[in-house]
Coordinates of C-alpha atoms in Angstrom, one line a residue:
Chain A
X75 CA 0.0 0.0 0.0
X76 CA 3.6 2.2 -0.3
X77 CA 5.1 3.8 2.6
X78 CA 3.2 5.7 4.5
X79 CA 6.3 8.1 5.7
X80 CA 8.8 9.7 2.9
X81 CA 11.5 9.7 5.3
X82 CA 12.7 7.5 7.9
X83 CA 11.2 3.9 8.6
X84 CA 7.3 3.4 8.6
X85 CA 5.6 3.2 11.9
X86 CA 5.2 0.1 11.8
X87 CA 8.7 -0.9 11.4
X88 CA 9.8 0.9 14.1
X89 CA 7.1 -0.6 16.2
X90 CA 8.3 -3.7 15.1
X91 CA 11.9 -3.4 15.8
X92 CA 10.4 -2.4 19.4
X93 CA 8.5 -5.6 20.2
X94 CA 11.4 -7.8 19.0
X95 CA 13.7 -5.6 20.8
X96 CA 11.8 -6.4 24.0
X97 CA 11.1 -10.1 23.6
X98 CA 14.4 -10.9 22.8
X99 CA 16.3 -8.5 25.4
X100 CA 18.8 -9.0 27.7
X101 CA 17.1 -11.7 29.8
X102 CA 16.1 -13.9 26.7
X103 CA 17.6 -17.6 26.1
X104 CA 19.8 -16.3 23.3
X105 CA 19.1 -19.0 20.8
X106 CA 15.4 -18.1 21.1
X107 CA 16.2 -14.4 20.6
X108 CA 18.0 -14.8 17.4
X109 CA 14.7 -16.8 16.3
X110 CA 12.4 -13.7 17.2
X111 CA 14.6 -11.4 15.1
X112 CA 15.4 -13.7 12.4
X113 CA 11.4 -14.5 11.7
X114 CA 11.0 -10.8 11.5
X115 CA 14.2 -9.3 9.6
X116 CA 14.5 -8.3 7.0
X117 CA 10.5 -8.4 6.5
X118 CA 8.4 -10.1 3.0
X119 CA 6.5 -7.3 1.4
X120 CA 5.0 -6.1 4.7
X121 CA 1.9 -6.0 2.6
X122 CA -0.8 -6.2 5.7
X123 CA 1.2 -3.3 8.0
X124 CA 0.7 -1.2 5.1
X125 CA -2.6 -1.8 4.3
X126 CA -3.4 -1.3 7.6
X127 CA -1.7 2.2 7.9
X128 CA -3.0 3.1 4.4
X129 CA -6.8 2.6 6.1
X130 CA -5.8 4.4 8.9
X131 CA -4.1 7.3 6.9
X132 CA -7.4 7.4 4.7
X133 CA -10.0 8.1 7.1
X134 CA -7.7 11.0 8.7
X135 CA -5.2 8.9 10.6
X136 CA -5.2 8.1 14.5
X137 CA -2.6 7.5 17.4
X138 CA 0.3 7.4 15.7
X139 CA 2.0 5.0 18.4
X140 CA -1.4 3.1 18.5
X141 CA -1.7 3.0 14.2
X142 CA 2.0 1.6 14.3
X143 CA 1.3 -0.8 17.1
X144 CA -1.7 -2.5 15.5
X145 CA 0.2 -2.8 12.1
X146 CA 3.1 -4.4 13.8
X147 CA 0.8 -6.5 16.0
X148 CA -0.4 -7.8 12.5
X149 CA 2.3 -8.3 11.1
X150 CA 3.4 -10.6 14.0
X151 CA 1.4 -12.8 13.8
X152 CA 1.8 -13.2 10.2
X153 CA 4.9 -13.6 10.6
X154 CA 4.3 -16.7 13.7
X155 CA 1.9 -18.2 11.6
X156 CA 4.7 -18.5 8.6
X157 CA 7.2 -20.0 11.1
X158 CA 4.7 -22.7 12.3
X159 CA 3.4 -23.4 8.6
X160 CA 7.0 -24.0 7.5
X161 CA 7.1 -26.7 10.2
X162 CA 7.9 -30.9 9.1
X163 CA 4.7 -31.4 10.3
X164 CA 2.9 -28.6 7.9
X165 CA 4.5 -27.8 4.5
X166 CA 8.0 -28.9 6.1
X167 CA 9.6 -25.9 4.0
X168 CA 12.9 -25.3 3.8
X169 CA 13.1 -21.4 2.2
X170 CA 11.0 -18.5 3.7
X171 CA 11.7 -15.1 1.9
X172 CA 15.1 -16.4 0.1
X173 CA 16.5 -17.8 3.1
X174 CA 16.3 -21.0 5.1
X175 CA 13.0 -21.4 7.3
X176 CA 13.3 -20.6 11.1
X177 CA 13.2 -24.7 11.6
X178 CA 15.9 -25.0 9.3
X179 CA 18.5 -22.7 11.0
X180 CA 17.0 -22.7 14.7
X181 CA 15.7 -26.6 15.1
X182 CA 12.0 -27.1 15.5
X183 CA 11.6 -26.9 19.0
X184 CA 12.7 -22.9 18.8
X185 CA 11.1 -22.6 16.0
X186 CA 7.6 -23.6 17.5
X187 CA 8.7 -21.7 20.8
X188 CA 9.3 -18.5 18.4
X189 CA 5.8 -19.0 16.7
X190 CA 3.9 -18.9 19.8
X191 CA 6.3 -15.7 21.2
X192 CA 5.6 -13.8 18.2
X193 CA 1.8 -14.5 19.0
X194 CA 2.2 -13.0 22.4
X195 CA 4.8 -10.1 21.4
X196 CA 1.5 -8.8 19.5
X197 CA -0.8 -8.9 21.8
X198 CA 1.9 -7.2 24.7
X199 CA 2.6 -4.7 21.7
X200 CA -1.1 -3.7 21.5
X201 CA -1.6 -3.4 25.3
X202 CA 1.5 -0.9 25.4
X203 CA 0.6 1.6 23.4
X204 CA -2.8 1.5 24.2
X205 CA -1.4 1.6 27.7
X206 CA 0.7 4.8 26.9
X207 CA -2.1 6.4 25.3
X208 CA -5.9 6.3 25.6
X209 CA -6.8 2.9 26.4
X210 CA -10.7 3.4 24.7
X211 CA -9.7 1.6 21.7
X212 CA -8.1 -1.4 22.8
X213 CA -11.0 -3.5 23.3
X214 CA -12.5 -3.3 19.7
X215 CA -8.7 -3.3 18.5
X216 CA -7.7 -7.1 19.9
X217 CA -11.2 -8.0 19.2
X218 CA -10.6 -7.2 15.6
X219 CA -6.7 -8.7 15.2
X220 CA -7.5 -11.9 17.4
X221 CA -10.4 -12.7 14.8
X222 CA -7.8 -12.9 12.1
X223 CA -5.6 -14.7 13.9
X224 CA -7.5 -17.3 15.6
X225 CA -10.6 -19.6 15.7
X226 CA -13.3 -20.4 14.6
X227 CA -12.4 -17.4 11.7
X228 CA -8.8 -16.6 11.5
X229 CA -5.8 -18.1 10.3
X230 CA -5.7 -21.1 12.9
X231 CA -8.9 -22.3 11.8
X232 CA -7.7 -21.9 7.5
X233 CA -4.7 -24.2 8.5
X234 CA -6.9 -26.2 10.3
X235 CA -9.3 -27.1 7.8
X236 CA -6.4 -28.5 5.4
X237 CA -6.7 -31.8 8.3
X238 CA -10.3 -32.4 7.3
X239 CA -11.9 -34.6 5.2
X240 CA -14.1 -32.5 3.7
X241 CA -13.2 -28.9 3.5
X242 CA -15.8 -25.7 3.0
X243 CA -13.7 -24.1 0.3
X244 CA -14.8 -20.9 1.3
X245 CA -14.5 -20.6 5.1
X246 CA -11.3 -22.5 4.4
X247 CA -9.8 -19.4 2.1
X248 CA -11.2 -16.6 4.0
X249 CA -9.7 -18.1 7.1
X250 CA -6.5 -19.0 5.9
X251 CA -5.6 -15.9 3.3
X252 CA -8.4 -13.5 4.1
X253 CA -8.5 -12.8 7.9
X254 CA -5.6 -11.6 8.1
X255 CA -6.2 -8.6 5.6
X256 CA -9.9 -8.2 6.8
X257 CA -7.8 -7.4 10.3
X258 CA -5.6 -5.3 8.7
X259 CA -8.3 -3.1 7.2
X260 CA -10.6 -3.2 10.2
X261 CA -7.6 -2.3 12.6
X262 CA -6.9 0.4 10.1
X263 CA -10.5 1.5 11.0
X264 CA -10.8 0.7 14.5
X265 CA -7.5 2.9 15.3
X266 CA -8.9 6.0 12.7
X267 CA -12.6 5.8 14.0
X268 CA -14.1 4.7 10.6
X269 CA -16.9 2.7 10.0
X270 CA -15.6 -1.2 10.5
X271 CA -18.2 -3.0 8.7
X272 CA -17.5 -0.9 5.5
X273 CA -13.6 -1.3 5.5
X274 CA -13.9 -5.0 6.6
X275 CA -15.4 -5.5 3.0
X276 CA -12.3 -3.7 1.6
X277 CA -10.0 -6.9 3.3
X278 CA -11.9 -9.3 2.3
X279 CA -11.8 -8.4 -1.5
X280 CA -7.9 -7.9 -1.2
X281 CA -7.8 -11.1 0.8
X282 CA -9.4 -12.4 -1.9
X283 CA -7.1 -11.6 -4.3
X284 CA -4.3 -12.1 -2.7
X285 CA -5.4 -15.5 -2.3
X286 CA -5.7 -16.3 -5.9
X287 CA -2.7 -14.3 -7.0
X288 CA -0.9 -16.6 -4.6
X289 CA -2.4 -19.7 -6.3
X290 CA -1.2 -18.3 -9.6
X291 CA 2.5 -17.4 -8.0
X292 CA 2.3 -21.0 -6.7
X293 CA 1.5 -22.6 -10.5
X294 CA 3.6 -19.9 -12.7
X295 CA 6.8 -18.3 -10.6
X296 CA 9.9 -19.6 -10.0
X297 CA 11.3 -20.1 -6.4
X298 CA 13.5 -17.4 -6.9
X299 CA 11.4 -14.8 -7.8
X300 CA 9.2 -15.2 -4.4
X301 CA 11.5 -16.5 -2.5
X302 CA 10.2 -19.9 -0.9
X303 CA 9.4 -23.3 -3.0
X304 CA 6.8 -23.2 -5.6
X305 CA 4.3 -26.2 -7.0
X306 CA 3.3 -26.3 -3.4
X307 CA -0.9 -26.5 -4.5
X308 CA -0.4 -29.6 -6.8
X309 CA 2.3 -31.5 -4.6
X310 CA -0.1 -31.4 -1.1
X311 CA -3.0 -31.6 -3.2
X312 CA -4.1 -28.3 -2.0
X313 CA -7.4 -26.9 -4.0
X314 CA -6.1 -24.1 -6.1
X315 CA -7.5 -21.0 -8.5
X316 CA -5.0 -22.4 -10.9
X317 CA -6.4 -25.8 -10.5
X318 CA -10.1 -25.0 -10.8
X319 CA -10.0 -22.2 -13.5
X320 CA -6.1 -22.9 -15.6
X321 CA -4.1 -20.4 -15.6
X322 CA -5.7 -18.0 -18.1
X323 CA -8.9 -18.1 -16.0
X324 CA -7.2 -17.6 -12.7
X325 CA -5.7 -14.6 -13.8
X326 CA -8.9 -13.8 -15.5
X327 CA -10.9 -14.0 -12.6
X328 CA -7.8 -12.1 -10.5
X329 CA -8.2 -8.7 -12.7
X330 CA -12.2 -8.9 -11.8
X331 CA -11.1 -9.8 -8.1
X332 CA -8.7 -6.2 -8.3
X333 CA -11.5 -4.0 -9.6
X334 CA -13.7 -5.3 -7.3
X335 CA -10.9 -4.2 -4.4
X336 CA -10.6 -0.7 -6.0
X337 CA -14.8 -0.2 -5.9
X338 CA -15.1 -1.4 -2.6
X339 CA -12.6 1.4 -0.9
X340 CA -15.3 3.0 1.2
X341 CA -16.2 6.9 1.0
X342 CA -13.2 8.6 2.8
X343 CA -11.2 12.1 2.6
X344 CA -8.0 9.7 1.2
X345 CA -10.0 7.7 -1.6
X346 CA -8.5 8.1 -4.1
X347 CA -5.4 7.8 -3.6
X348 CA -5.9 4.5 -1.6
X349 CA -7.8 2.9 -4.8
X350 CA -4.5 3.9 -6.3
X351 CA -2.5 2.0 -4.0
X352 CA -4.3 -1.3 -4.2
X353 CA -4.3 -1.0 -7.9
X354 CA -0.9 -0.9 -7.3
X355 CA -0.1 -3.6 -4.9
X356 CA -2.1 -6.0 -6.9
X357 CA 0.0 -5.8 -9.7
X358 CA 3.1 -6.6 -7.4
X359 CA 1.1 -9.6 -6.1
X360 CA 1.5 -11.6 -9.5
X361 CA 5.0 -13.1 -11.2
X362 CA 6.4 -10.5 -13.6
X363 CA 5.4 -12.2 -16.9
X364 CA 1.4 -11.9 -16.3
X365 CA 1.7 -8.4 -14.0
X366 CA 0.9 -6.5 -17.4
X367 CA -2.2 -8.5 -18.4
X368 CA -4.3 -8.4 -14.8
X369 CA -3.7 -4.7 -13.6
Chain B
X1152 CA -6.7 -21.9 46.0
X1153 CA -10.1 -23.1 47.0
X1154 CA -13.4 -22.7 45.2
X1155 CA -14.2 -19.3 45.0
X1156 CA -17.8 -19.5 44.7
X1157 CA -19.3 -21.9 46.8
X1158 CA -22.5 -22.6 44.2
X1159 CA -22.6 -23.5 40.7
X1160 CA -19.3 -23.3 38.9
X1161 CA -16.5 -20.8 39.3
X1162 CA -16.2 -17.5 37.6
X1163 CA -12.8 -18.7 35.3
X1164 CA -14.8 -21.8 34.8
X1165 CA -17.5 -19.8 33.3
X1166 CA -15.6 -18.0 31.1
X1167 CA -12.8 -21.1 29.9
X1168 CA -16.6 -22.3 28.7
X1169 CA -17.3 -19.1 27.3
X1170 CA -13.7 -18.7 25.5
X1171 CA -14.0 -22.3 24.0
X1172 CA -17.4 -22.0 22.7
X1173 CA -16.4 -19.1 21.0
X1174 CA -13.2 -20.3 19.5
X1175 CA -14.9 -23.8 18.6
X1176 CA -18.1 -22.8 17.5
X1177 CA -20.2 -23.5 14.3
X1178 CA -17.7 -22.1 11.8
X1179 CA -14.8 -24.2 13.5
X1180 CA -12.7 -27.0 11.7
X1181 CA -14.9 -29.6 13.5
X1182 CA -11.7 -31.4 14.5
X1183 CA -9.9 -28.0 15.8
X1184 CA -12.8 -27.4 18.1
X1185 CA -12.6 -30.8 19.3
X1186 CA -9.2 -30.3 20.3
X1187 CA -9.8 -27.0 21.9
X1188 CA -12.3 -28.6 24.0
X1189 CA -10.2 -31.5 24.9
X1190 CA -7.5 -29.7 25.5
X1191 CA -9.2 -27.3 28.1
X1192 CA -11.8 -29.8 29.6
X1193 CA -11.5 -31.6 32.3
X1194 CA -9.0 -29.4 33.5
X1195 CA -6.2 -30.2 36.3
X1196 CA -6.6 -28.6 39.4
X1197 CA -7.2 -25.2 38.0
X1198 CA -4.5 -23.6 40.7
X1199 CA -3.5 -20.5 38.5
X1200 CA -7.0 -19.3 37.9
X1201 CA -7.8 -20.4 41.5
X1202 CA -4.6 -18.3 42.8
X1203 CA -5.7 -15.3 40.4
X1204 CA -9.5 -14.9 41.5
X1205 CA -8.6 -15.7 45.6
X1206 CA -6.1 -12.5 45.1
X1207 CA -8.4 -10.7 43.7
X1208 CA -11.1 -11.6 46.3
X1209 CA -8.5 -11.1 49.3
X1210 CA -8.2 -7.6 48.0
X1211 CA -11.8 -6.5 48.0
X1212 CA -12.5 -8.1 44.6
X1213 CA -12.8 -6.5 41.1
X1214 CA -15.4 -6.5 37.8
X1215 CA -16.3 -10.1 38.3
X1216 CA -16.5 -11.0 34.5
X1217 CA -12.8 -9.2 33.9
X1218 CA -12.2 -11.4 37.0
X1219 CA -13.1 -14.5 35.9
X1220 CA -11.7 -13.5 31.8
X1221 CA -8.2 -12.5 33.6
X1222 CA -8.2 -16.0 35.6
X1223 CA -9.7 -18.1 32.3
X1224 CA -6.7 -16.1 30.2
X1225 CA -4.0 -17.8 32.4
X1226 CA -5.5 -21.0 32.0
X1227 CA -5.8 -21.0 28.3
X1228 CA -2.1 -20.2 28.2
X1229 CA -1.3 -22.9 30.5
X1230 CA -3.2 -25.4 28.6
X1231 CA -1.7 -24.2 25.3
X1232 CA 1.7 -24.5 27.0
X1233 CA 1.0 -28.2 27.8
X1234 CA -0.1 -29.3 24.5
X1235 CA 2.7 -27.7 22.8
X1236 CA 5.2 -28.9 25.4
X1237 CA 3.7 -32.5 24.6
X1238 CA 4.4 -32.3 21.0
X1239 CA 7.2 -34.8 19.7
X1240 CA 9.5 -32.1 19.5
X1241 CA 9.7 -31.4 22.8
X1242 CA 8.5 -34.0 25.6
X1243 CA 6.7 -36.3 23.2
X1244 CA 4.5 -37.3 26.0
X1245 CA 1.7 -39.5 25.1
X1246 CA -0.1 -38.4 28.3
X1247 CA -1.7 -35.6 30.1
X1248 CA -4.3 -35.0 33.1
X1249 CA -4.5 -39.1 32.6
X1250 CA -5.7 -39.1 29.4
X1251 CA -3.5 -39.3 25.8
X1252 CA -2.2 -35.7 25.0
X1253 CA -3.8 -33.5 22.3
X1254 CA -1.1 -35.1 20.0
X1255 CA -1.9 -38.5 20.1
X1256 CA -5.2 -38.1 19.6
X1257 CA -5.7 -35.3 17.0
X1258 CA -2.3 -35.6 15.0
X1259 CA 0.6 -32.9 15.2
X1260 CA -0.7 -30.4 13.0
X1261 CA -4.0 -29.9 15.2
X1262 CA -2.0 -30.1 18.3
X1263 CA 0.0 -27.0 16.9
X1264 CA -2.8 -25.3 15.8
X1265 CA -5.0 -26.1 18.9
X1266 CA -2.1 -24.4 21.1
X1267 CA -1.9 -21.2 18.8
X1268 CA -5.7 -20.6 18.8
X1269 CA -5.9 -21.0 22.7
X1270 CA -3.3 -18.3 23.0
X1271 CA -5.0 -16.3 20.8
X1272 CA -8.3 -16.4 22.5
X1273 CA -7.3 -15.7 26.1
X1274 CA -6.2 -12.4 24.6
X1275 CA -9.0 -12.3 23.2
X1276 CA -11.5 -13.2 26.1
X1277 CA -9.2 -10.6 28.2
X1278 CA -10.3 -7.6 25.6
X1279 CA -13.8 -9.1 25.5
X1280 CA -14.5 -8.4 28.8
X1281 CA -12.8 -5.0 29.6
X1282 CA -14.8 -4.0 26.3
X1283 CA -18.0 -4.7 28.1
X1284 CA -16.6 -2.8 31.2
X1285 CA -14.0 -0.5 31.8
X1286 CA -11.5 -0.7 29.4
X1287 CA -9.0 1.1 32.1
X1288 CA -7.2 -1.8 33.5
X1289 CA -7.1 -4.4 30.1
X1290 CA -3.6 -2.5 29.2
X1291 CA -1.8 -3.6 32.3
X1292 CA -3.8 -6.5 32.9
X1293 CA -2.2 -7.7 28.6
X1294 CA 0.7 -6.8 30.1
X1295 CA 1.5 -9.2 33.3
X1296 CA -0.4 -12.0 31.2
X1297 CA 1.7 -11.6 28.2
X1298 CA 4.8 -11.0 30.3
X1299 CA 4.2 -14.4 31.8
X1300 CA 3.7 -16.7 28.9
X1301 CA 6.2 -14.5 26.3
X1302 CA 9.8 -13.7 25.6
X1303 CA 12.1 -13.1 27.5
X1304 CA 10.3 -13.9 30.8
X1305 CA 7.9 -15.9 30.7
X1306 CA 7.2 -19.5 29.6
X1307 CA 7.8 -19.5 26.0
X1308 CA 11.3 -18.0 26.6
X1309 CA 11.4 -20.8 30.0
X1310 CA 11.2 -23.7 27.2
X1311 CA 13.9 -22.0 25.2
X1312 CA 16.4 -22.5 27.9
X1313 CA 16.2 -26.3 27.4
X1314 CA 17.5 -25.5 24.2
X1315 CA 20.8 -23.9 25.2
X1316 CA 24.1 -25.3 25.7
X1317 CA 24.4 -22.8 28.8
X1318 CA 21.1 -22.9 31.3
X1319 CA 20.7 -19.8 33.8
X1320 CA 18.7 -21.9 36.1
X1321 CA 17.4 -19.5 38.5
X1322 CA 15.7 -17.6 34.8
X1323 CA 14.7 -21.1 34.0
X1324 CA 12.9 -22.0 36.5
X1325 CA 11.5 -18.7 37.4
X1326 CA 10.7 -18.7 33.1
X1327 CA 9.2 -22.3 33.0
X1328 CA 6.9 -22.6 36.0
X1329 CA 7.3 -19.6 38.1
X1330 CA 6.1 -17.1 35.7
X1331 CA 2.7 -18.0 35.0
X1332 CA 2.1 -17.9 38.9
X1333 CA 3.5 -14.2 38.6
X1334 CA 1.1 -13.4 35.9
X1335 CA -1.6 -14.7 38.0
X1336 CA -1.3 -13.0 41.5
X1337 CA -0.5 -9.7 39.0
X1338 CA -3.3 -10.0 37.4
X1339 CA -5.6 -11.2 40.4
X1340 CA -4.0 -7.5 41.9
X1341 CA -4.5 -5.7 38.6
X1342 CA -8.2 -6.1 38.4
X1343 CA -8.8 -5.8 42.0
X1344 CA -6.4 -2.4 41.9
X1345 CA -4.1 -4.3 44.3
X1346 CA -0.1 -3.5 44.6
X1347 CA 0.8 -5.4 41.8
X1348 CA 4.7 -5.3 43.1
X1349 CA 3.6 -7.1 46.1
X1350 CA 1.2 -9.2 45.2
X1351 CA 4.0 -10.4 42.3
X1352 CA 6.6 -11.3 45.0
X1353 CA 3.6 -13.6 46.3
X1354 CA 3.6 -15.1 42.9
X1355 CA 7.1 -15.9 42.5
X1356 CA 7.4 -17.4 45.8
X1357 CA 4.5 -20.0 44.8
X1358 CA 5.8 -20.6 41.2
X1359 CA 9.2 -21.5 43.3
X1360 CA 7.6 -23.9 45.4
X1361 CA 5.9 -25.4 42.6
X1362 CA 8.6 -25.8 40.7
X1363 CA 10.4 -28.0 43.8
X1364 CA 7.3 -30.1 44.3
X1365 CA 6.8 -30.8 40.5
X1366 CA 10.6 -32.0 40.5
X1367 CA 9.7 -34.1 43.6
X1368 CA 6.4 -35.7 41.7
X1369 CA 8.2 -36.4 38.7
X1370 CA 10.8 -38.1 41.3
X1371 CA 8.3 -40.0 43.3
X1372 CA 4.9 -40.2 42.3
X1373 CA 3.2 -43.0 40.6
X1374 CA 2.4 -41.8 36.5
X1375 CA -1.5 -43.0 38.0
X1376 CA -1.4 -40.6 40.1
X1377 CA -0.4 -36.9 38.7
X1378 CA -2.2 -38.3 35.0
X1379 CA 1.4 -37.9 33.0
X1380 CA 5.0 -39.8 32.9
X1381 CA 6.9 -39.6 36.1
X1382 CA 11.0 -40.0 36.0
X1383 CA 11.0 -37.5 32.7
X1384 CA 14.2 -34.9 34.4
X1385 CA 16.3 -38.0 35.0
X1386 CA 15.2 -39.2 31.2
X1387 CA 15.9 -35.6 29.6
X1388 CA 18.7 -34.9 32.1
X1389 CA 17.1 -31.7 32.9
X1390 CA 18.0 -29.7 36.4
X1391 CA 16.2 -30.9 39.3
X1392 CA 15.9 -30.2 43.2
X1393 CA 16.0 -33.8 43.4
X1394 CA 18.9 -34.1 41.4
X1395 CA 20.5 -31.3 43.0
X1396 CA 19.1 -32.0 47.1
X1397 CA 18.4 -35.3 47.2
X1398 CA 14.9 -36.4 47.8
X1399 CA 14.9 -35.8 51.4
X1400 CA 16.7 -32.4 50.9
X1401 CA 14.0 -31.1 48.2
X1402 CA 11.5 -31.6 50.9
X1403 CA 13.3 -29.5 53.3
X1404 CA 13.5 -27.0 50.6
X1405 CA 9.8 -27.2 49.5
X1406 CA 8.8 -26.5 53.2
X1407 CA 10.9 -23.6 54.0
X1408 CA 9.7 -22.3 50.6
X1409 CA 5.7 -23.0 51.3
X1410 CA 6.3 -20.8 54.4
X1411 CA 7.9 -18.2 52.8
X1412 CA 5.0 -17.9 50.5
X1413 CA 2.5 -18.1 53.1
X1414 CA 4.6 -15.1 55.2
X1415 CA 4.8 -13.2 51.2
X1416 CA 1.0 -12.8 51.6
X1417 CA 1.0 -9.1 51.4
X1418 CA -1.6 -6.9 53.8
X1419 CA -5.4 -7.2 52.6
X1420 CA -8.5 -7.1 53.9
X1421 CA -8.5 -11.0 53.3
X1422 CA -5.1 -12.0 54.3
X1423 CA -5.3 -14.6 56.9
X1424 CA -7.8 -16.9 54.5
X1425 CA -5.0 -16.6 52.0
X1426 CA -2.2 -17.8 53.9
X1427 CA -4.5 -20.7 54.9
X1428 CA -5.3 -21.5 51.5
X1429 CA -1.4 -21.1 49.7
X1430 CA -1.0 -23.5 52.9
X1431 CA -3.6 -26.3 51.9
X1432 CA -2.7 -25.5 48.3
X1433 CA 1.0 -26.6 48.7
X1434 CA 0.0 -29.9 50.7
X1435 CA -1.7 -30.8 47.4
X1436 CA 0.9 -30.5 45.5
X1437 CA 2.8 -33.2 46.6
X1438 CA 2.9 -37.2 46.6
X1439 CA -0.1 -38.6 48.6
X1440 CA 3.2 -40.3 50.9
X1441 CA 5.3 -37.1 51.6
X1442 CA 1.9 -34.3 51.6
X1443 CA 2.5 -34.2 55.7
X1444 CA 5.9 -33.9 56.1
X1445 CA 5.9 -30.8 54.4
X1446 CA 2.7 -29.2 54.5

């Protein structure tokens, strides 16, 4: 959703570099705190902080420390639930972002230890700068990033419905690839006073996207261009865009999926600038071959 | 701790219902909310939310349903801190509270998943109700919690010291087990706007003790009796008091600590039922053949 500040680091990265500063402190076993800050550093595309900022930023902005806290909170968590997906006993992956996966360098036992940290780092991160500012918001704030994260409707319950035998295609994407940006949108809200509901629709139409593009980065990239093994849909079996529709229909139905996203950017002073950015960040979504034909 | 409420079910028993319902309800993986629920219900012997809800009642008592969400919090985490300790990578126990562990029964990847989502929702039961009351005292109230199941002090970071080649033990122990007993008397002072310094101290002094009569248990109880595997610090060749004091020694050592805990008790209105309670408390943590000499 581009950076939200010309100069300097977002305020999300800063708030970032804060919560792993404190879990992995002085007093951490230091194994473990290499774990924190090598799950975190250097970042993917830190598409969800963004978003979340953008929201905020849209509708007039909010706390600053509060904005950046809920963005990094998100982000946290993505980040845990990458570390615990790349685990033998989920995709067993061995690249994350162009390097090794946590497991890989740390063992799994840290690297289960540094999922479930990471989960709490956002939560404590939330609490503090709610803490250090008006505390009014914090309710409706975890209420909104534990939904994404969790069960029966966030990211816990998408991974979890890849161990049933039959799977509700629907709740399993929107729980899996959707929450998370649904969070990111409504936190965006919830921090700036805008009207939840409204920008919750906003997250799930980029959720959606983002889940298809990733199908069709999946089916069409090459390892190195997104920086962790690709194929992964047809090897585990996994139901797919790319499967269901081919390739030309997945990107097809991607470009609908995007102008969708743009039209449902609720009414706000920062509009149009904000369709621009998701316009935008879809196209960076998809391998460089096919960017041209779906933005 | 003792039963809080003499009739019907306790107010952290209420709301562990509450917080599991929520988390495993209709939209749930069915076999995620199975495994929230099993790994929640029956619980052990509760003594974290019982320790929580007795400090806040010795001090006068606070919003019961923030109460009862701050004492079902700690027990989530503590339950999602068993299952993930069970998991192959760790203990690889095939039993807890006498019955086979989340893992064995539900598979790895649900036992993972089932550990994240309970975190996640004793955050989120925490925001749920301070959003329905005063939202004044969630920030610190985040803040002891997280601090006792995180990085660096709590239990996550605890684990993570079995990991090194170079243990602190007094971290490691106070990480591991004492902790979460911390985060409990915090929290039981936080809501009840108790001295939260005080009322920690209390905490620590527990955890301490339970940490020397767990090492005693897993020493010289029957499996039958505590529901898991005894003789696991001699098998792991993890630090023990036993190891260290002998078993005769560690029961010295677990009585002079019970009466430091019972003289930690800070002023309250309620004080004197405390003490007798952390008394009766300790006498139950122990082997059915050693529970006089040291109680």
């Amino acid at each position: 959703m581009g950076k939200i500040e010309a100069q300097g680091l977002p305020g999300y990265e800063l708030a970032l570099q804060d919560a792993v500063a404190g879990a992995a402190g002085e007093a951490c076993p230091p194994q473990l705190g290499r774990a924190l800050h090598y799950a975190v550093f250097p970042g993917g595309a830190r598409v969800r902080p963004q978003l979340c900022m953008a929201v905020a930023a849209a509708n007039g902005g909010g706390d600053a420390a509060l904005t950046g806290a809920a963005a990094a909170a998100i982000e946290l968590l993505h980040c845990a639930s990458l570390v615990h997906d790349d685990m033998p006993c989920f995709d067993n992956a061995s690249e994350r972002r162009g390097k090794p996966s946590v497991h890989q360098v740390f063992g799994e036992q840290l690297a289960l230890l540094a999922g479930d940290a990471l989960i709490v780092a956002a939560f404590e991160t939330l609490g503090r700068a709610a803490g250090a500012g008006d505390p009014a918001r914090l309710p409706a704030l975890l209420a909104v990033i534990a939904e994404g994260v969790g069960a029966p409707h966030g990211i816990c319950a998408g991974q979890a419905w890849e161990c049933e035998p039959r799977v509700n295609l629907e709740r399993y994407h929107r729980a899996k690839t959707g929450a998370l940006f649904i969070a990111a949108t409504a936190a965006g809200a919830v921090v700036s006073g805008g009207d939840v509901a409204a920008w919750r629709r906003l997250g799930d139409c980029i959720g959606h996207s983002y889940q298809v593009a990733d199908d069709i980065l999946d089916a069409a990239a090459e390892a190195s261009e997104i920086g962790k093994p690709t194929g992964q849909d047809e090897v585990h079996g996994r139901p797919s865009a790319v499967r269901s529709l081919g390739l030309d229909g997945a990107v097809a139905h991607l470009k609908a999926l995007v102008d969708a996203s743009v039209e449902a950017v609720p009414p706000c002073a920062g509009r149009e600038q904000l369709q621009q950015l998701v316009r935008n960040q879809s196209r960076r979504f998809l391998p460089r071959g096919l960017a041209g034909q779906a933005a």
